[in-house]
CSV table of C-alpha atoms in Angstrom, one decimal:
chain,number,residue,atom,x,y,z
A,1,MET,CA,32.0,-100.9,-132.0
A,2,VAL,CA,29.3,-101.0,-129.0
A,3,GLU,CA,29.5,-104.2,-127.2
A,4,CYS,CA,26.6,-105.6,-125.2
A,5,GLY,CA,26.8,-108.9,-123.6
A,6,PRO,CA,24.2,-110.5,-121.5
A,7,ALA,CA,25.4,-108.9,-118.1
A,8,SER,CA,25.6,-105.5,-120.0
A,9,LEU,CA,21.8,-105.9,-121.5
A,10,LEU,CA,20.7,-107.1,-117.8
A,11,VAL,CA,22.3,-103.9,-116.1
A,12,PHE,CA,20.6,-101.5,-119.0
A,13,THR,CA,17.3,-103.5,-118.3
A,14,ILE,CA,17.4,-103.0,-114.6
A,15,ALA,CA,18.3,-99.1,-115.3
A,16,LEU,CA,15.6,-98.8,-117.6
A,17,CYS,CA,12.8,-100.4,-115.3
A,18,GLY,CA,14.2,-98.4,-112.2
A,19,GLY,CA,14.0,-95.0,-114.0
A,20,THR,CA,10.7,-95.8,-115.4
A,21,ALA,CA,9.5,-96.8,-112.0
A,22,SER,CA,10.8,-93.8,-110.1
A,23,THR,CA,9.2,-91.4,-112.8
A,24,LEU,CA,5.8,-93.4,-112.7
A,25,LEU,CA,5.6,-93.6,-108.8
A,26,SER,CA,6.3,-89.8,-108.3
A,27,LYS,CA,3.0,-89.3,-110.0
A,28,VAL,CA,1.3,-92.1,-108.4
A,29,MET,CA,1.9,-90.7,-105.0
A,30,PHE,CA,0.1,-87.4,-106.1
A,31,GLY,CA,-3.0,-89.5,-106.6
A,32,PHE,CA,-3.1,-91.2,-103.0
A,33,THR,CA,-5.4,-89.8,-100.3
A,34,THR,CA,-4.7,-90.0,-97.0
A,35,HIS,CA,-5.2,-88.3,-93.5
A,36,ASP,CA,-3.6,-85.2,-91.7
A,37,SER,CA,-2.9,-85.3,-87.8
A,38,GLU,CA,-6.3,-83.9,-87.3
A,39,GLY,CA,-7.9,-86.8,-89.2
A,40,VAL,CA,-8.9,-84.7,-92.3
A,41,GLU,CA,-8.7,-86.4,-95.5
A,42,TYR,CA,-6.4,-84.9,-98.5
A,43,HIS,CA,-4.5,-85.8,-101.6
A,44,TYR,CA,-0.8,-86.3,-100.9
A,45,GLU,CA,0.5,-83.9,-103.5
A,46,ARG,CA,4.0,-83.3,-101.5
A,47,PRO,CA,6.4,-82.3,-104.1
A,48,LEU,CA,9.1,-81.2,-101.5
A,49,MET,CA,8.8,-84.6,-99.9
A,50,GLN,CA,9.3,-86.4,-102.9
A,51,THR,CA,12.4,-84.4,-103.6
A,52,PHE,CA,13.3,-85.4,-100.0
A,53,MET,CA,12.9,-88.8,-100.6
A,54,MET,CA,15.2,-88.5,-104.0
A,55,PHE,CA,17.9,-87.4,-101.8
A,56,ILE,CA,17.1,-90.1,-99.2
A,57,SER,CA,17.7,-92.7,-102.1
A,58,MET,CA,21.0,-91.1,-103.2
A,59,SER,CA,22.3,-91.3,-99.8
A,60,LEU,CA,21.9,-94.9,-99.8
A,61,ALA,CA,24.7,-95.2,-102.4
A,62,LEU,CA,27.2,-94.8,-99.6
A,63,PRO,CA,26.2,-98.0,-97.8
A,64,ILE,CA,26.0,-99.9,-100.9
A,65,TYR,CA,29.4,-98.6,-102.1
A,66,TYR,CA,31.2,-99.5,-98.9
A,67,GLY,CA,29.1,-102.6,-98.5
A,68,TYR,CA,30.2,-103.8,-101.7
A,69,LEU,CA,33.9,-103.2,-100.7
A,70,PHE,CA,33.7,-104.7,-97.4
A,71,PHE,CA,32.3,-107.9,-98.6
A,72,SER,CA,34.5,-108.1,-101.8
A,73,GLY,CA,37.5,-107.6,-99.5
A,74,GLU,CA,38.7,-104.4,-101.4
A,75,GLN,CA,40.5,-101.5,-99.9
A,76,PHE,CA,38.3,-98.6,-99.1
A,77,PRO,CA,39.4,-95.5,-101.1
A,78,LYS,CA,41.2,-92.5,-99.6
A,79,ILE,CA,39.0,-89.8,-100.2
A,80,LYS,CA,40.1,-85.9,-99.1
A,81,THR,CA,38.2,-84.0,-96.8
A,82,LYS,CA,37.6,-81.2,-99.3
A,83,ALA,CA,35.7,-83.7,-101.4
A,84,TRP,CA,33.0,-84.1,-98.7
A,85,PHE,CA,32.2,-80.3,-98.9
A,86,VAL,CA,32.5,-79.1,-102.4
A,87,LEU,CA,29.5,-81.5,-103.7
A,88,ALA,CA,27.1,-79.3,-101.2
A,89,ALA,CA,26.7,-76.7,-104.4
A,90,PRO,CA,25.7,-79.3,-106.9
A,91,ALA,CA,23.6,-80.8,-104.4
A,92,PHE,CA,21.9,-77.5,-103.8
A,93,ALA,CA,21.2,-77.0,-107.6
A,94,ASP,CA,20.0,-80.3,-108.0
A,95,MET,CA,17.5,-79.8,-105.1
A,96,LEU,CA,16.3,-76.8,-106.7
A,97,GLY,CA,15.9,-78.2,-110.3
A,98,THR,CA,14.2,-81.3,-108.8
A,99,MET,CA,11.8,-79.4,-106.5
A,100,PHE,CA,10.5,-77.3,-109.1
A,101,MET,CA,10.0,-80.3,-111.7
A,102,MET,CA,8.2,-82.0,-108.9
A,103,ILE,CA,5.9,-79.1,-108.4
A,104,GLY,CA,5.2,-79.1,-112.3
A,105,LEU,CA,4.5,-82.7,-112.0
A,106,VAL,CA,1.3,-82.0,-109.8
A,107,TYR,CA,-0.2,-80.1,-112.4
A,108,VAL,CA,0.5,-82.3,-115.8
A,109,GLU,CA,0.5,-86.2,-116.7
A,110,VAL,CA,3.4,-88.0,-115.9
A,111,SER,CA,4.1,-88.5,-120.0
A,112,VAL,CA,4.1,-84.7,-120.7
A,113,TYR,CA,6.4,-84.3,-117.6
A,114,GLN,CA,8.8,-86.7,-119.0
A,115,LEU,CA,8.7,-85.1,-122.3
A,116,VAL,CA,9.0,-81.5,-121.3
A,117,ARG,CA,12.0,-82.2,-119.3
A,118,CYS,CA,13.8,-82.6,-122.6
A,119,PHE,CA,14.0,-79.0,-122.8
A,120,VAL,CA,17.3,-79.1,-120.8
A,121,ILE,CA,19.0,-80.0,-123.8
A,122,VAL,CA,18.1,-76.7,-125.6
A,123,TYR,CA,19.0,-74.6,-122.6
A,124,VAL,CA,22.4,-76.5,-122.5
A,125,ALA,CA,23.2,-75.8,-126.1
A,126,ILE,CA,22.2,-72.1,-125.9
A,127,LEU,CA,24.1,-71.7,-122.3
A,128,ARG,CA,27.3,-73.5,-123.8
A,129,ARG,CA,27.4,-71.1,-126.9
A,130,VAL,CA,26.8,-68.0,-124.6
A,131,ALA,CA,28.6,-68.4,-121.6
A,132,LEU,CA,31.4,-70.9,-122.8
A,133,LYS,CA,31.7,-70.1,-126.2
A,134,SER,CA,31.5,-73.4,-127.4
A,135,GLU,CA,31.5,-74.2,-131.0
A,136,THR,CA,28.0,-75.7,-131.9
A,137,HIS,CA,27.8,-77.3,-135.6
A,138,GLY,CA,24.8,-76.7,-137.7
A,139,TYR,CA,23.5,-80.1,-137.7
A,140,GLN,CA,23.5,-79.7,-133.6
A,141,TRP,CA,21.2,-76.4,-133.9
A,142,LEU,CA,18.9,-78.3,-136.2
A,143,GLY,CA,18.7,-80.9,-133.5
A,144,VAL,CA,17.9,-78.2,-130.9
A,145,ILE,CA,15.5,-76.6,-132.9
A,146,LEU,CA,13.6,-79.9,-133.3
A,147,ASN,CA,13.8,-80.6,-129.7
A,148,ALA,CA,12.5,-77.3,-129.0
A,149,ALA,CA,9.7,-77.6,-131.4
A,150,SER,CA,8.8,-81.2,-129.8
A,151,VAL,CA,8.5,-79.7,-126.4
A,152,CYS,CA,6.2,-77.1,-127.9
A,153,ILE,CA,4.1,-79.7,-129.6
A,154,VAL,CA,3.6,-81.6,-126.3
A,155,SER,CA,3.0,-78.6,-124.3
A,156,ALA,CA,0.2,-77.9,-126.7
A,157,SER,CA,-1.0,-81.6,-126.6
A,158,ALA,CA,-1.5,-81.2,-122.7
A,159,LEU,CA,-3.5,-77.6,-123.4
A,160,PHE,CA,-5.9,-79.5,-125.9
A,161,ALA,CA,-6.5,-82.2,-123.2
A,162,PRO,CA,-10.1,-82.2,-121.9
A,163,ASP,CA,-8.8,-81.9,-118.1
A,164,ASN,CA,-5.9,-79.2,-118.8
A,165,GLY,CA,-6.5,-77.7,-115.4
A,166,ASN,CA,-3.5,-75.7,-114.5
A,167,VAL,CA,-1.1,-77.2,-117.0
A,168,LEU,CA,0.7,-74.0,-117.9
A,169,ILE,CA,1.6,-73.5,-114.1
A,170,GLY,CA,3.0,-77.2,-114.4
A,171,ILE,CA,4.9,-76.7,-117.6
A,172,GLY,CA,6.4,-73.4,-116.5
A,173,CYS,CA,7.6,-75.2,-113.2
A,174,ILE,CA,9.2,-78.1,-115.4
A,175,ASN,CA,11.1,-75.6,-117.8
A,176,PHE,CA,12.5,-73.4,-114.9
A,177,GLY,CA,13.7,-76.8,-113.2
A,178,CYS,CA,15.4,-77.8,-116.7
A,179,PHE,CA,16.9,-74.0,-116.8
A,180,ILE,CA,18.5,-74.8,-113.2
A,181,VAL,CA,19.6,-78.1,-114.1
A,182,ALA,CA,21.1,-76.8,-117.5
A,183,CYS,CA,23.1,-74.1,-115.8
A,184,GLN,CA,24.4,-76.5,-113.4
A,185,LEU,CA,25.6,-78.8,-116.3
A,186,VAL,CA,27.1,-75.8,-117.8
A,187,LEU,CA,29.1,-74.7,-114.7
A,188,GLU,CA,30.2,-78.2,-114.2
A,189,GLU,CA,31.7,-78.3,-117.6
A,190,ALA,CA,33.2,-74.7,-117.1
A,191,VAL,CA,34.8,-75.9,-113.6
A,192,MET,CA,35.9,-79.2,-115.5
A,193,ARG,CA,37.6,-77.4,-118.3
A,194,LYS,CA,39.5,-75.3,-115.9
A,195,GLY,CA,40.4,-78.3,-113.7
A,196,SER,CA,41.7,-80.3,-116.7
A,197,GLU,CA,44.4,-77.6,-117.1
A,198,GLU,CA,46.0,-78.2,-114.0
A,199,GLU,CA,48.7,-80.8,-113.3
A,200,ASP,CA,47.9,-84.5,-112.8
A,201,ASP,CA,47.9,-85.7,-109.2
A,202,ASP,CA,49.2,-89.4,-109.4
A,203,GLU,CA,48.7,-89.8,-105.6
A,204,ASP,CA,44.7,-88.8,-105.9
A,205,GLN,CA,42.7,-92.3,-106.6
A,206,GLY,CA,39.8,-90.0,-107.2
A,207,THR,CA,36.0,-90.0,-105.8
A,208,PRO,CA,34.0,-93.3,-106.9
A,209,PRO,CA,30.6,-92.1,-108.6
A,210,LEU,CA,28.4,-93.7,-106.0
A,211,VAL,CA,30.6,-91.9,-103.4
A,212,VAL,CA,29.6,-88.7,-105.2
A,213,VAL,CA,25.9,-89.6,-105.6
A,214,GLY,CA,25.8,-90.6,-101.8
A,215,MET,CA,27.6,-87.4,-100.7
A,216,GLU,CA,25.2,-85.2,-102.9
A,217,GLY,CA,22.5,-87.1,-101.3
A,218,ILE,CA,23.5,-86.5,-97.6
A,219,TRP,CA,23.9,-82.9,-98.5
A,220,GLY,CA,20.7,-82.6,-100.3
A,221,SER,CA,18.9,-84.1,-97.3
A,222,LEU,CA,20.6,-81.7,-94.9
A,223,ILE,CA,19.6,-78.6,-97.1
A,224,MET,CA,15.9,-79.8,-97.3
A,225,LEU,CA,15.8,-80.3,-93.3
A,226,THR,CA,17.7,-77.2,-92.3
A,227,VAL,CA,16.8,-74.7,-95.0
A,228,ILE,CA,13.9,-75.6,-97.5
A,229,TYR,CA,11.5,-76.9,-95.1
A,230,PRO,CA,11.8,-74.1,-92.2
A,231,ILE,CA,11.2,-71.5,-95.3
A,232,THR,CA,8.2,-73.4,-96.5
A,233,TYR,CA,6.9,-74.0,-93.0
A,234,TYR,CA,6.7,-70.1,-92.6
A,235,LEU,CA,5.2,-69.5,-96.1
A,236,PRO,CA,1.6,-69.2,-95.9
A,237,GLY,CA,-0.4,-72.0,-97.8
A,238,ASN,CA,-3.2,-74.6,-97.4
A,239,ASP,CA,-1.0,-77.2,-95.4
A,240,HIS,CA,-2.1,-76.2,-91.9
A,241,GLY,CA,-1.2,-72.6,-92.5
A,242,SER,CA,2.2,-73.4,-94.3
A,243,TYR,CA,3.2,-74.2,-98.2
A,244,GLU,CA,4.2,-77.5,-97.1
A,245,ASN,CA,4.8,-79.0,-93.6
A,246,PHE,CA,7.2,-81.7,-93.1
A,247,TYR,CA,5.6,-83.0,-89.9
A,248,GLU,CA,2.3,-83.4,-91.8
A,249,SER,CA,4.1,-84.9,-94.7
A,250,CYS,CA,5.5,-87.8,-92.4
A,251,ILE,CA,2.1,-88.4,-90.9
A,252,GLY,CA,0.5,-88.6,-94.0
A,253,LEU,CA,2.7,-91.2,-95.1
A,254,TRP,CA,2.2,-93.2,-92.0
A,255,ASN,CA,-1.5,-93.0,-92.0
A,256,ASN,CA,-1.9,-94.5,-95.5
A,257,PRO,CA,0.0,-97.8,-95.4
A,258,ALA,CA,-0.2,-98.4,-99.4
A,259,LEU,CA,1.1,-94.8,-99.8
A,260,PHE,CA,4.0,-95.8,-97.4
A,261,ARG,CA,4.9,-99.0,-99.3
A,262,THR,CA,4.9,-96.9,-102.4
A,263,SER,CA,7.0,-94.5,-101.0
A,264,ILE,CA,9.7,-97.3,-100.1
A,265,ILE,CA,9.5,-98.7,-103.6
A,266,TYR,CA,10.1,-95.3,-104.9
A,267,ILE,CA,13.1,-94.8,-102.9
A,268,CYS,CA,14.5,-98.3,-103.9
A,269,SER,CA,13.7,-97.6,-107.6
A,270,ILE,CA,15.7,-94.6,-107.5
A,271,THR,CA,18.6,-96.1,-105.7
A,272,THR,CA,18.4,-98.9,-108.2
A,273,TYR,CA,18.4,-96.5,-111.3
A,274,ASN,CA,21.3,-94.8,-109.8
A,275,VAL,CA,23.5,-97.8,-109.2
A,276,SER,CA,22.6,-99.5,-112.6
A,277,ALA,CA,23.3,-96.2,-114.3
A,278,ILE,CA,26.9,-96.1,-112.7
A,279,PHE,CA,27.4,-99.5,-114.1
A,280,ILE,CA,26.4,-98.2,-117.6
A,281,THR,CA,28.7,-95.5,-117.4
A,282,GLU,CA,31.7,-97.8,-116.2
A,283,LEU,CA,31.1,-100.8,-118.5
A,284,LEU,CA,29.4,-99.2,-121.7
A,285,GLU,CA,29.8,-96.7,-124.3
A,286,ALA,CA,28.3,-93.1,-124.0
A,287,VAL,CA,25.6,-94.0,-126.8
A,288,TRP,CA,24.3,-96.7,-124.4
A,289,ARG,CA,23.5,-93.7,-121.8
A,290,ALA,CA,21.7,-91.8,-124.8
A,291,ILE,CA,19.9,-95.1,-125.8
A,292,LEU,CA,18.6,-95.4,-122.1
A,293,GLU,CA,17.3,-91.8,-121.9
A,294,ASN,CA,15.7,-92.1,-125.3
A,295,PHE,CA,13.9,-95.4,-124.2
A,296,ARG,CA,12.6,-93.4,-120.9
A,297,PRO,CA,9.8,-91.3,-122.3
A,298,ILE,CA,8.5,-94.3,-124.1
A,299,ALA,CA,8.6,-96.7,-121.4
A,300,VAL,CA,6.9,-94.0,-119.0
A,301,TRP,CA,4.2,-93.5,-121.3
A,302,GLY,CA,3.5,-96.7,-122.5
A,303,THR,CA,3.6,-98.2,-118.7
A,304,ASP,CA,1.3,-95.2,-117.7
A,305,LEU,CA,-1.4,-96.5,-120.1
A,306,VAL,CA,-1.0,-99.9,-119.1
A,307,LEU,CA,-1.3,-99.0,-115.5
A,308,PHE,CA,-4.6,-96.9,-116.4
A,309,TYR,CA,-6.4,-99.6,-118.4
A,310,ALA,CA,-5.0,-103.1,-117.2
A,311,LEU,CA,-3.7,-103.0,-113.8
A,312,THR,CA,-5.8,-100.5,-111.7
A,313,SER,CA,-9.0,-99.9,-113.7
A,314,GLY,CA,-8.4,-96.1,-114.0
A,315,ALA,CA,-7.4,-95.6,-110.5
A,316,PHE,CA,-3.7,-94.6,-111.5
A,317,GLY,CA,-2.1,-94.1,-114.8
A,318,GLU,CA,-3.0,-92.1,-118.0
A,319,SER,CA,-5.6,-92.4,-120.3
A,320,TRP,CA,-5.5,-92.0,-124.1
A,321,LYS,CA,-6.9,-88.7,-125.0
A,322,GLY,CA,-7.6,-89.1,-128.9
A,323,GLY,CA,-6.4,-86.0,-130.6
A,324,ALA,CA,-4.2,-84.6,-127.8
A,325,SER,CA,-2.3,-88.1,-127.4
A,326,TRP,CA,-1.8,-88.5,-131.1
A,327,LEU,CA,-0.2,-84.8,-131.0
A,328,GLN,CA,1.9,-86.2,-128.4
A,329,VAL,CA,3.0,-89.2,-130.2
A,330,PHE,CA,4.0,-86.6,-133.2
A,331,GLY,CA,6.1,-84.6,-130.4
A,332,LEU,CA,7.6,-87.7,-129.0
A,333,VAL,CA,8.8,-88.5,-132.8
A,334,MET,CA,10.2,-85.3,-133.2
A,335,LEU,CA,12.0,-85.4,-129.9
A,336,LEU,CA,13.8,-88.9,-130.8
A,337,LEU,CA,14.7,-87.4,-134.5
A,338,GLY,CA,16.0,-83.9,-132.7
A,339,THR,CA,18.3,-86.0,-130.3
A,340,ALA,CA,19.6,-88.3,-133.1
A,341,THR,CA,20.2,-85.4,-135.3
A,342,TYR,CA,22.2,-83.6,-132.5
A,343,ASN,CA,24.1,-86.8,-131.9
A,344,ALA,CA,24.9,-87.2,-135.8
A,345,ASN,CA,23.0,-90.6,-135.5
A,346,VAL,CA,20.5,-89.3,-138.2
A,347,LYS,CA,22.7,-87.3,-141.1
A,348,TRP,CA,21.4,-84.5,-143.3
A,349,PRO,CA,23.1,-84.0,-146.7
A,350,CYS,CA,23.0,-80.2,-146.2
A,351,PHE,CA,25.6,-80.4,-143.2
A,352,LYS,CA,29.2,-81.0,-142.8
A,353,TYR,CA,29.8,-83.7,-139.5
A,354,PRO,CA,33.3,-83.6,-138.0
A,355,PHE,CA,34.4,-86.9,-136.2
A,356,THR,CA,36.8,-88.0,-133.8
A,357,LYS,CA,39.6,-90.4,-135.0
A,358,ASP,CA,37.4,-93.5,-134.1
A,359,GLY,CA,35.0,-92.2,-136.6
A,360,LYS,CA,32.5,-91.0,-133.9
A,361,ALA,CA,30.6,-87.6,-133.7
A,362,PRO,CA,32.5,-85.6,-131.1
A,363,HIS,CA,29.1,-84.8,-129.2
A,364,MET,CA,26.9,-87.0,-127.5
A,365,ALA,CA,23.7,-85.9,-125.6
A,366,THR,CA,20.5,-87.6,-124.2
A,367,PRO,CA,17.0,-86.3,-124.4
A,368,THR,CA,16.6,-85.3,-120.6
A,369,MET,CA,20.4,-84.7,-119.8
A,370,ASP,CA,19.8,-86.8,-116.8
A,371,ARG,CA,22.1,-86.0,-114.0
A,372,MET,CA,23.2,-89.7,-113.4
A,373,THR,CA,24.1,-90.0,-117.3
A,374,SER,CA,25.3,-86.5,-117.9
A,375,SER,CA,27.0,-85.0,-114.9
A,376,PRO,CA,30.9,-84.8,-115.3
A,377,ALA,CA,30.9,-85.2,-111.5
A,378,ILE,CA,29.5,-88.7,-111.8
A,379,ASN,CA,30.8,-89.5,-115.2
A,380,LYS,CA,34.3,-89.9,-116.6
A,381,THR,CA,36.1,-86.4,-117.3
A,382,PRO,CA,39.2,-85.7,-119.5
A,383,ARG,CA,42.5,-86.9,-118.1
A,384,GLY,CA,40.9,-88.2,-115.0
A,385,ARG,CA,39.4,-85.1,-113.6
A,386,SER,CA,36.4,-84.3,-111.7
A,387,PRO,CA,35.0,-80.8,-111.8
A,388,TYR,CA,34.8,-80.3,-108.3
A,389,GLY,CA,38.1,-79.5,-106.7
A,390,ARG,CA,39.9,-82.4,-108.9
A,391,LEU,CA,37.9,-85.1,-107.2
A,392,GLY,CA,39.4,-87.4,-109.5
A,393,THR,CA,38.8,-90.5,-111.8
A,394,PRO,CA,35.6,-92.3,-111.0
A,395,GLN,CA,35.8,-96.1,-110.1
A,396,MET,CA,33.6,-98.7,-108.6
A,397,GLY,CA,35.4,-101.2,-106.7
A,398,GLY,CA,37.8,-102.9,-109.4
A,399,LEU,CA,35.4,-101.8,-112.2
A,400,ARG,CA,36.9,-99.5,-114.9
A,401,PRO,CA,36.3,-98.3,-118.3
A,402,ARG,CA,37.0,-100.9,-120.7
A,403,ALA,CA,40.3,-100.3,-122.4
A,404,GLY,CA,40.2,-98.2,-125.7
A,405,SER,CA,36.5,-97.7,-125.2
A,406,HIS,CA,35.1,-94.2,-126.5
A,407,ASP,CA,34.1,-93.1,-123.0
A,408,GLN,CA,37.8,-93.6,-121.7
A,409,GLU,CA,39.0,-91.3,-124.5
A,410,ALA,CA,36.3,-88.8,-124.7
A,411,GLY,CA,35.1,-88.3,-120.9
A,412,TYR,CA,32.4,-85.6,-120.5
A,413,GLY,CA,32.9,-84.5,-124.1
A,414,ALA,CA,30.7,-87.8,-125.1
A,415,VAL,CA,27.9,-86.4,-123.4
A,416,LEU,CA,27.9,-82.6,-123.6
A,417,GLY,CA,30.9,-82.0,-126.0
A,418,LYS,CA,34.1,-79.8,-125.5
């Protein structure tokens, strides 16, 4: 039975607001105009800078976590030196996936971006079947087909919109980013399975999830500064001869105070989402992570419409595009139906449904397979295992999973299945 008291509802609401705000602000920042170092005005379409900001916000998880321990008087966890290095690989994959998605967001509306991201569940299902030889039940394949159809419908709605522009480029970049994220999650599951076969180490207290997030943020920031930005500096483009110039990106932020404030709010919203999502992972069952990700596309699109019509008089946000928007609504409904079918929340009479001992379906997936709610490096893993060099059971201060909860038993299988 899923419990949800006032505190849990508050954490859920904060996570939903933080996730919605971070997605919306990503698109809002692309709509700002600013001036470069030579005083030339331009639109601030900087996908790499937004990716860099995301990693900066992830890095803030470290001072938040250790500050929490310091002021609460709890002992700092012992973290193995190896743990600080093995997270560079998922940080690199996270960076590539986010970078391509941010590039795609430049060309599409934020609601389309949020829904097209849901194609990651299709890639994960196929890769798990092909690479891991995992069993996928018939009702799950139906859910995958419905999700794939929903993304096709949403993509078609973007093409039918009056101002479609380079929408195909945007959808293609988002899909490629989804594929990278899916490869990352499936690789994590493969390593997790191998690690779960090893003997338990009772002295290893594990790496807390906020430390995992913070370390990935630090690694991602370093990779952006030492690898990605030097490469994009020498790649030809329209940014003073480069594809994206880091110095000009910083100057553009500084030259527009409203843009600078928005970027600070953007970083804070991602940090808020990260921290609150950790609490959801620790305190609630896996179904609440799925509910959170189901609500996000609705919250993002609804808020974007309010932003356009009620708050900014059309300066920011998204307008209702008649038939194209109705087609998008149909795609959203099919997406929710597909996810509910995959998770066995909606049962079809023509399929058999295997259940765990507690009467729950053995698999749980979220529409976007968000890293904070789907990664085994951040969420609990079987037998207290993390997929990266046995990092251990996540914990935050003295908070642990509720005794006998479904998460405590199922671990990562509650998100992607075993």
